[in-house]
Amino acid sequence: MARSRAVSEYTEAEDKSMRLGFLLIAAGLLSLLGLGCCWLRPALQEREGGGSANCTVLAVRQLGERFACTFSCGAACRGTARYPCLQVLVRTSRSSAPALLHEDERQLRTNPKCSYIPPCARDDQENFENVTYKQKYWKEKVGSQPFTCYFNQHLRPDDVMLKRTHDETVLLHCFLWPLVTFLVGVLIVLLTICAKSLAVKAEAIKKKKHL
């Protein structure tokens, strides 16, 4: 009776391992598809037709126009403030035409007219000071020194980015973690099948000895 109960417990544990393995395999495949649609496809579109270049600052200026931003001052406290528009015009090593510099692709989509969006503060004066500090940085600290920028001739021919939103690290994670989940699931299934096979062989050997 105890022996049959042990066999039953082993079979139940084996079934749980198989279910866990198949669950991880399915999760890995679904994660790969989901991340591929949400991250990998936009990253490849961003990198397609683009590349890096050396940029040199041509002009740094503030426009008279001000833009609205939303600040948060607590769980149920939100409001709107305004910040001035800073434009940094650069020349790239790929083209002699001036281009507008942006922090990254996300900032470009948020406000394509400006080069910098400050952290939104409640006080408009604080936003103005943050933008002015960034303006002095580009004028005095960077000046005419070349720096690396990124462009995409197909999507944004007149804009360049200081950094990419989707870099190699994002692409690596899109593949790495779903692949690890998938491989762990496959490993669990294979180990469970091997353990079952060894158990069956051991049971057959025991029966032969008793005969």
PDB file of C-alpha atoms in Angstrom:
ATOM      1  CA  MET A   1       0.000   0.000   0.000  1.00  0.00           C
ATOM      2  CA  ALA A   2       2.825   2.373   0.954  1.00  0.00           C
ATOM      3  CA  ARG A   3       4.654   1.482  -2.252  1.00  0.00           C
ATOM      4  CA  SER A   4       1.647   2.234  -4.473  1.00  0.00           C
ATOM      5  CA  ARG A   5       1.149   5.510  -2.610  1.00  0.00           C
ATOM      6  CA  ALA A   6       4.776   6.488  -3.292  1.00  0.00           C
ATOM      7  CA  VAL A   7       4.340   5.675  -6.960  1.00  0.00           C
ATOM      8  CA  SER A   8       1.184   7.790  -6.994  1.00  0.00           C
ATOM      9  CA  GLU A   9       2.974  10.731  -5.368  1.00  0.00           C
ATOM     10  CA  TYR A  10       5.822  10.447  -7.856  1.00  0.00           C
ATOM     11  CA  THR A  11       3.366  10.449 -10.760  1.00  0.00           C
ATOM     12  CA  GLU A  12       1.627  13.537  -9.373  1.00  0.00           C
ATOM     13  CA  ALA A  13       4.960  15.359  -9.017  1.00  0.00           C
ATOM     14  CA  GLU A  14       5.864  14.319 -12.534  1.00  0.00           C
ATOM     15  CA  ASP A  15       2.622  15.718 -13.906  1.00  0.00           C
ATOM     16  CA  LYS A  16       3.203  18.993 -12.096  1.00  0.00           C
ATOM     17  CA  SER A  17       6.708  19.231 -13.554  1.00  0.00           C
ATOM     18  CA  MET A  18       5.401  18.601 -17.060  1.00  0.00           C
ATOM     19  CA  ARG A  19       2.684  21.221 -16.651  1.00  0.00           C
ATOM     20  CA  LEU A  20       5.244  23.708 -15.326  1.00  0.00           C
ATOM     21  CA  GLY A  21       7.558  22.986 -18.244  1.00  0.00           C
ATOM     22  CA  PHE A  22       4.857  23.451 -20.859  1.00  0.00           C
ATOM     23  CA  LEU A  23       3.658  26.606 -19.081  1.00  0.00           C
ATOM     24  CA  LEU A  24       7.159  28.103 -19.242  1.00  0.00           C
ATOM     25  CA  ILE A  25       7.484  27.135 -22.909  1.00  0.00           C
ATOM     26  CA  ALA A  26       4.179  28.841 -23.720  1.00  0.00           C
ATOM     27  CA  ALA A  27       5.092  31.890 -21.622  1.00  0.00           C
ATOM     28  CA  GLY A  28       8.437  32.184 -23.406  1.00  0.00           C
ATOM     29  CA  LEU A  29       6.837  32.031 -26.836  1.00  0.00           C
ATOM     30  CA  LEU A  30       4.080  34.509 -25.941  1.00  0.00           C
ATOM     31  CA  SER A  31       6.606  36.884 -24.363  1.00  0.00           C
ATOM     32  CA  LEU A  32       8.752  36.723 -27.463  1.00  0.00           C
ATOM     33  CA  LEU A  33       5.766  37.565 -29.659  1.00  0.00           C
ATOM     34  CA  GLY A  34       4.585  40.338 -27.335  1.00  0.00           C
ATOM     35  CA  LEU A  35       7.989  41.953 -26.920  1.00  0.00           C
ATOM     36  CA  GLY A  36       8.605  41.564 -30.627  1.00  0.00           C
ATOM     37  CA  CYS A  37       5.482  43.590 -31.421  1.00  0.00           C
ATOM     38  CA  CYS A  38       5.922  46.189 -28.659  1.00  0.00           C
ATOM     39  CA  TRP A  39       9.693  46.677 -28.637  1.00  0.00           C
ATOM     40  CA  LEU A  40      11.567  44.854 -31.339  1.00  0.00           C
ATOM     41  CA  ARG A  41       9.548  46.090 -34.309  1.00  0.00           C
ATOM     42  CA  PRO A  42       9.736  49.789 -33.297  1.00  0.00           C
ATOM     43  CA  ALA A  43      13.431  49.382 -32.498  1.00  0.00           C
ATOM     44  CA  LEU A  44      14.165  47.909 -35.906  1.00  0.00           C
ATOM     45  CA  GLN A  45      12.121  50.639 -37.595  1.00  0.00           C
ATOM     46  CA  GLU A  46      14.081  53.239 -35.666  1.00  0.00           C
ATOM     47  CA  ARG A  47      17.406  51.720 -36.654  1.00  0.00           C
ATOM     48  CA  GLU A  48      16.450  51.019 -40.281  1.00  0.00           C
ATOM     49  CA  GLY A  49      17.726  53.760 -42.513  1.00  0.00           C
ATOM     50  CA  GLY A  50      19.481  55.422 -39.591  1.00  0.00           C
ATOM     51  CA  GLY A  51      22.910  55.558 -38.099  1.00  0.00           C
ATOM     52  CA  SER A  52      25.322  57.651 -36.108  1.00  0.00           C
ATOM     53  CA  ALA A  53      27.197  60.782 -37.104  1.00  0.00           C
ATOM     54  CA  ASN A  54      29.299  63.552 -35.628  1.00  0.00           C
ATOM     55  CA  CYS A  55      27.284  66.634 -34.737  1.00  0.00           C
ATOM     56  CA  THR A  56      28.445  70.212 -34.184  1.00  0.00           C
ATOM     57  CA  VAL A  57      26.304  72.919 -32.604  1.00  0.00           C
ATOM     58  CA  LEU A  58      25.365  75.733 -34.966  1.00  0.00           C
ATOM     59  CA  ALA A  59      22.962  77.744 -32.805  1.00  0.00           C
ATOM     60  CA  VAL A  60      21.221  77.583 -29.444  1.00  0.00           C
ATOM     61  CA  ARG A  61      18.123  79.686 -28.964  1.00  0.00           C
ATOM     62  CA  GLN A  62      14.914  80.031 -27.019  1.00  0.00           C
ATOM     63  CA  LEU A  63      11.708  80.619 -28.921  1.00  0.00           C
ATOM     64  CA  GLY A  64       9.077  83.012 -27.671  1.00  0.00           C
ATOM     65  CA  GLU A  65       6.531  80.203 -27.653  1.00  0.00           C
ATOM     66  CA  ARG A  66       5.878  78.317 -24.404  1.00  0.00           C
ATOM     67  CA  PHE A  67       4.477  74.835 -24.058  1.00  0.00           C
ATOM     68  CA  ALA A  68       2.339  73.218 -21.389  1.00  0.00           C
ATOM     69  CA  CYS A  69       3.455  70.315 -19.222  1.00  0.00           C
ATOM     70  CA  THR A  70       1.694  68.392 -16.456  1.00  0.00           C
ATOM     71  CA  PHE A  71       3.167  68.224 -12.959  1.00  0.00           C
ATOM     72  CA  SER A  72       2.201  66.003 -10.036  1.00  0.00           C
ATOM     73  CA  CYS A  73       2.220  67.213  -6.417  1.00  0.00           C
ATOM     74  CA  GLY A  74       0.664  64.187  -4.762  1.00  0.00           C
ATOM     75  CA  ALA A  75      -1.676  61.261  -5.246  1.00  0.00           C
ATOM     76  CA  ALA A  76      -4.669  63.433  -6.154  1.00  0.00           C
ATOM     77  CA  CYS A  77      -2.854  66.617  -7.079  1.00  0.00           C
ATOM     78  CA  ARG A  78      -2.042  67.408 -10.670  1.00  0.00           C
ATOM     79  CA  GLY A  79      -1.707  70.653 -12.558  1.00  0.00           C
ATOM     80  CA  THR A  80      -0.394  72.354 -15.660  1.00  0.00           C
ATOM     81  CA  ALA A  81       2.694  74.542 -15.950  1.00  0.00           C
ATOM     82  CA  ARG A  82       4.570  76.034 -18.884  1.00  0.00           C
ATOM     83  CA  TYR A  83       8.153  75.917 -20.110  1.00  0.00           C
ATOM     84  CA  PRO A  84      10.044  77.834 -22.835  1.00  0.00           C
ATOM     85  CA  CYS A  85      11.085  76.088 -26.017  1.00  0.00           C
ATOM     86  CA  LEU A  86      14.809  75.539 -26.440  1.00  0.00           C
ATOM     87  CA  GLN A  87      16.144  74.715 -29.893  1.00  0.00           C
ATOM     88  CA  VAL A  88      19.626  73.346 -30.541  1.00  0.00           C
ATOM     89  CA  LEU A  89      20.511  73.417 -34.226  1.00  0.00           C
ATOM     90  CA  VAL A  90      23.380  71.201 -35.316  1.00  0.00           C
ATOM     91  CA  ARG A  91      25.271  70.234 -38.437  1.00  0.00           C
ATOM     92  CA  THR A  92      25.999  66.543 -38.968  1.00  0.00           C
ATOM     93  CA  SER A  93      28.931  64.924 -40.709  1.00  0.00           C
ATOM     94  CA  ARG A  94      26.453  63.349 -43.123  1.00  0.00           C
ATOM     95  CA  SER A  95      24.827  66.572 -44.319  1.00  0.00           C
ATOM     96  CA  SER A  96      25.559  70.285 -44.435  1.00  0.00           C
ATOM     97  CA  ALA A  97      21.910  71.175 -43.808  1.00  0.00           C
ATOM     98  CA  PRO A  98      21.077  72.188 -40.208  1.00  0.00           C
ATOM     99  CA  ALA A  99      19.105  69.711 -38.120  1.00  0.00           C
ATOM    100  CA  LEU A 100      17.187  70.072 -34.872  1.00  0.00           C
ATOM    101  CA  LEU A 101      18.627  68.103 -31.965  1.00  0.00           C
ATOM    102  CA  HIS A 102      16.392  66.100 -29.599  1.00  0.00           C
ATOM    103  CA  GLU A 103      17.140  64.133 -26.440  1.00  0.00           C
ATOM    104  CA  ASP A 104      15.695  60.901 -27.855  1.00  0.00           C
ATOM    105  CA  GLU A 105      12.883  59.514 -29.991  1.00  0.00           C
ATOM    106  CA  ARG A 106      10.381  59.773 -27.134  1.00  0.00           C
ATOM    107  CA  GLN A 107      11.073  63.446 -26.604  1.00  0.00           C
ATOM    108  CA  LEU A 108      10.841  64.029 -30.343  1.00  0.00           C
ATOM    109  CA  ARG A 109       7.352  62.521 -30.427  1.00  0.00           C
ATOM    110  CA  THR A 110       6.269  64.505 -27.348  1.00  0.00           C
ATOM    111  CA  ASN A 111       7.379  67.901 -28.681  1.00  0.00           C
ATOM    112  CA  PRO A 112       8.963  67.947 -32.156  1.00  0.00           C
ATOM    113  CA  LYS A 113       9.537  71.722 -32.038  1.00  0.00           C
ATOM    114  CA  CYS A 114      11.910  71.745 -29.054  1.00  0.00           C
ATOM    115  CA  SER A 115      15.236  70.140 -28.232  1.00  0.00           C
ATOM    116  CA  TYR A 116      14.654  69.782 -24.497  1.00  0.00           C
ATOM    117  CA  ILE A 117      11.679  69.160 -22.214  1.00  0.00           C
ATOM    118  CA  PRO A 118      12.493  69.951 -18.566  1.00  0.00           C
ATOM    119  CA  PRO A 119      11.107  67.929 -15.647  1.00  0.00           C
ATOM    120  CA  CYS A 120       7.762  69.627 -15.167  1.00  0.00           C
ATOM    121  CA  ALA A 121       7.786  71.805 -12.038  1.00  0.00           C
ATOM    122  CA  ARG A 122       4.819  73.582 -10.534  1.00  0.00           C
ATOM    123  CA  ASP A 123       6.516  76.956 -10.838  1.00  0.00           C
ATOM    124  CA  ASP A 124       6.956  78.326 -14.365  1.00  0.00           C
ATOM    125  CA  GLN A 125      10.068  80.179 -13.221  1.00  0.00           C
ATOM    126  CA  GLU A 126      11.724  76.916 -12.181  1.00  0.00           C
ATOM    127  CA  ASN A 127      10.984  75.455 -15.597  1.00  0.00           C
ATOM    128  CA  PHE A 128      12.465  78.571 -17.192  1.00  0.00           C
ATOM    129  CA  GLU A 129      15.632  78.220 -15.079  1.00  0.00           C
ATOM    130  CA  ASN A 130      16.017  74.553 -16.028  1.00  0.00           C
ATOM    131  CA  VAL A 131      15.768  75.382 -19.717  1.00  0.00           C
ATOM    132  CA  THR A 132      18.188  78.296 -19.338  1.00  0.00           C
ATOM    133  CA  TYR A 133      20.690  76.015 -17.598  1.00  0.00           C
ATOM    134  CA  LYS A 134      20.451  73.557 -20.484  1.00  0.00           C
ATOM    135  CA  GLN A 135      20.911  76.437 -22.940  1.00  0.00           C
ATOM    136  CA  LYS A 136      24.128  77.524 -21.169  1.00  0.00           C
ATOM    137  CA  TYR A 137      25.323  73.924 -21.193  1.00  0.00           C
ATOM    138  CA  TRP A 138      25.067  73.658 -24.973  1.00  0.00           C
ATOM    139  CA  LYS A 139      26.544  77.109 -25.543  1.00  0.00           C
ATOM    140  CA  GLU A 140      29.415  77.120 -23.066  1.00  0.00           C
ATOM    141  CA  LYS A 141      30.306  73.497 -22.211  1.00  0.00           C
ATOM    142  CA  VAL A 142      29.666  71.855 -25.556  1.00  0.00           C
ATOM    143  CA  GLY A 143      30.208  74.822 -27.854  1.00  0.00           C
ATOM    144  CA  SER A 144      31.881  73.756 -31.057  1.00  0.00           C
ATOM    145  CA  GLN A 145      33.029  70.367 -29.769  1.00  0.00           C
ATOM    146  CA  PRO A 146      31.761  67.485 -31.931  1.00  0.00           C
ATOM    147  CA  PHE A 147      29.623  64.806 -30.318  1.00  0.00           C
ATOM    148  CA  THR A 148      27.877  61.648 -31.458  1.00  0.00           C
ATOM    149  CA  CYS A 149      24.271  61.935 -32.577  1.00  0.00           C
ATOM    150  CA  TYR A 150      21.813  59.599 -34.297  1.00  0.00           C
ATOM    151  CA  PHE A 151      19.610  60.162 -37.304  1.00  0.00           C
ATOM    152  CA  ASN A 152      17.005  58.429 -39.436  1.00  0.00           C
ATOM    153  CA  GLN A 153      16.845  59.661 -43.004  1.00  0.00           C
ATOM    154  CA  HIS A 154      13.592  57.846 -43.766  1.00  0.00           C
ATOM    155  CA  LEU A 155      11.495  58.834 -40.734  1.00  0.00           C
ATOM    156  CA  ARG A 156      12.973  62.166 -39.557  1.00  0.00           C
ATOM    157  CA  PRO A 157      15.391  63.641 -42.119  1.00  0.00           C
ATOM    158  CA  ASP A 158      15.463  67.070 -40.412  1.00  0.00           C
ATOM    159  CA  ASP A 159      15.957  65.839 -36.837  1.00  0.00           C
ATOM    160  CA  VAL A 160      18.743  64.097 -34.944  1.00  0.00           C
ATOM    161  CA  MET A 161      18.771  62.407 -31.543  1.00  0.00           C
ATOM    162  CA  LEU A 162      21.313  62.661 -28.767  1.00  0.00           C
ATOM    163  CA  LYS A 163      20.622  59.043 -27.814  1.00  0.00           C
ATOM    164  CA  ARG A 164      18.547  56.181 -29.098  1.00  0.00           C
ATOM    165  CA  THR A 165      15.392  55.111 -27.309  1.00  0.00           C
ATOM    166  CA  HIS A 166      15.876  51.527 -28.440  1.00  0.00           C
ATOM    167  CA  ASP A 167      19.510  50.571 -28.069  1.00  0.00           C
ATOM    168  CA  GLU A 168      21.309  47.216 -28.162  1.00  0.00           C
ATOM    169  CA  THR A 169      20.391  46.527 -24.522  1.00  0.00           C
ATOM    170  CA  VAL A 170      16.672  46.681 -25.306  1.00  0.00           C
ATOM    171  CA  LEU A 171      17.127  44.391 -28.287  1.00  0.00           C
ATOM    172  CA  LEU A 172      19.090  41.962 -26.113  1.00  0.00           C
ATOM    173  CA  HIS A 173      16.376  41.830 -23.463  1.00  0.00           C
ATOM    174  CA  CYS A 174      13.706  41.310 -26.111  1.00  0.00           C
ATOM    175  CA  PHE A 175      15.365  38.023 -26.987  1.00  0.00           C
ATOM    176  CA  LEU A 176      17.188  37.008 -23.808  1.00  0.00           C
ATOM    177  CA  TRP A 177      14.453  36.642 -21.186  1.00  0.00           C
ATOM    178  CA  PRO A 178      11.797  34.971 -23.365  1.00  0.00           C
ATOM    179  CA  LEU A 179      14.507  32.645 -24.669  1.00  0.00           C
ATOM    180  CA  VAL A 180      15.682  31.809 -21.136  1.00  0.00           C
ATOM    181  CA  THR A 181      12.073  31.099 -20.083  1.00  0.00           C
ATOM    182  CA  PHE A 182      11.549  28.897 -23.128  1.00  0.00           C
ATOM    183  CA  LEU A 183      14.790  26.951 -22.565  1.00  0.00           C
ATOM    184  CA  VAL A 184      14.054  26.415 -18.864  1.00  0.00           C
ATOM    185  CA  GLY A 185      10.650  25.020 -19.800  1.00  0.00           C
ATOM    186  CA  VAL A 186      12.203  22.690 -22.376  1.00  0.00           C
ATOM    187  CA  LEU A 187      14.823  21.597 -19.830  1.00  0.00           C
ATOM    188  CA  ILE A 188      12.169  20.791 -17.211  1.00  0.00           C
ATOM    189  CA  VAL A 189      10.173  18.721 -19.706  1.00  0.00           C
ATOM    190  CA  LEU A 190      13.259  16.830 -20.885  1.00  0.00           C
ATOM    191  CA  LEU A 191      14.466  16.147 -17.352  1.00  0.00           C
ATOM    192  CA  THR A 192      11.009  14.918 -16.353  1.00  0.00           C
ATOM    193  CA  ILE A 193      10.864  12.588 -19.356  1.00  0.00           C
ATOM    194  CA  CYS A 194      14.370  11.291 -18.603  1.00  0.00           C
ATOM    195  CA  ALA A 195      13.488  10.755 -14.940  1.00  0.00           C
ATOM    196  CA  LYS A 196      10.336   8.869 -15.939  1.00  0.00           C
ATOM    197  CA  SER A 197      12.302   6.736 -18.387  1.00  0.00           C
ATOM    198  CA  LEU A 198      14.918   5.882 -15.736  1.00  0.00           C
ATOM    199  CA  ALA A 199      12.191   5.073 -13.225  1.00  0.00           C
ATOM    200  CA  VAL A 200      10.518   2.703 -15.683  1.00  0.00           C
ATOM    201  CA  LYS A 201      13.836   0.972 -16.419  1.00  0.00           C
ATOM    202  CA  ALA A 202      14.626   0.652 -12.727  1.00  0.00           C
ATOM    203  CA  GLU A 203      11.189  -0.828 -12.072  1.00  0.00           C
ATOM    204  CA  ALA A 204      11.686  -3.315 -14.929  1.00  0.00           C
ATOM    205  CA  ILE A 205      15.090  -4.345 -13.523  1.00  0.00           C
ATOM    206  CA  LYS A 206      13.567  -4.908 -10.071  1.00  0.00           C
ATOM    207  CA  LYS A 207      10.847  -7.112 -11.548  1.00  0.00           C
ATOM    208  CA  LYS A 208      13.444  -9.217 -13.380  1.00  0.00           C
ATOM    209  CA  LYS A 209      15.410  -9.721 -10.177  1.00  0.00           C
ATOM    210  CA  HIS A 210      12.317 -10.863  -8.285  1.00  0.00           C
ATOM    211  CA  LEU A 211      11.531 -13.335 -11.052  1.00  0.00           C
TER     212      LEU A 211
END
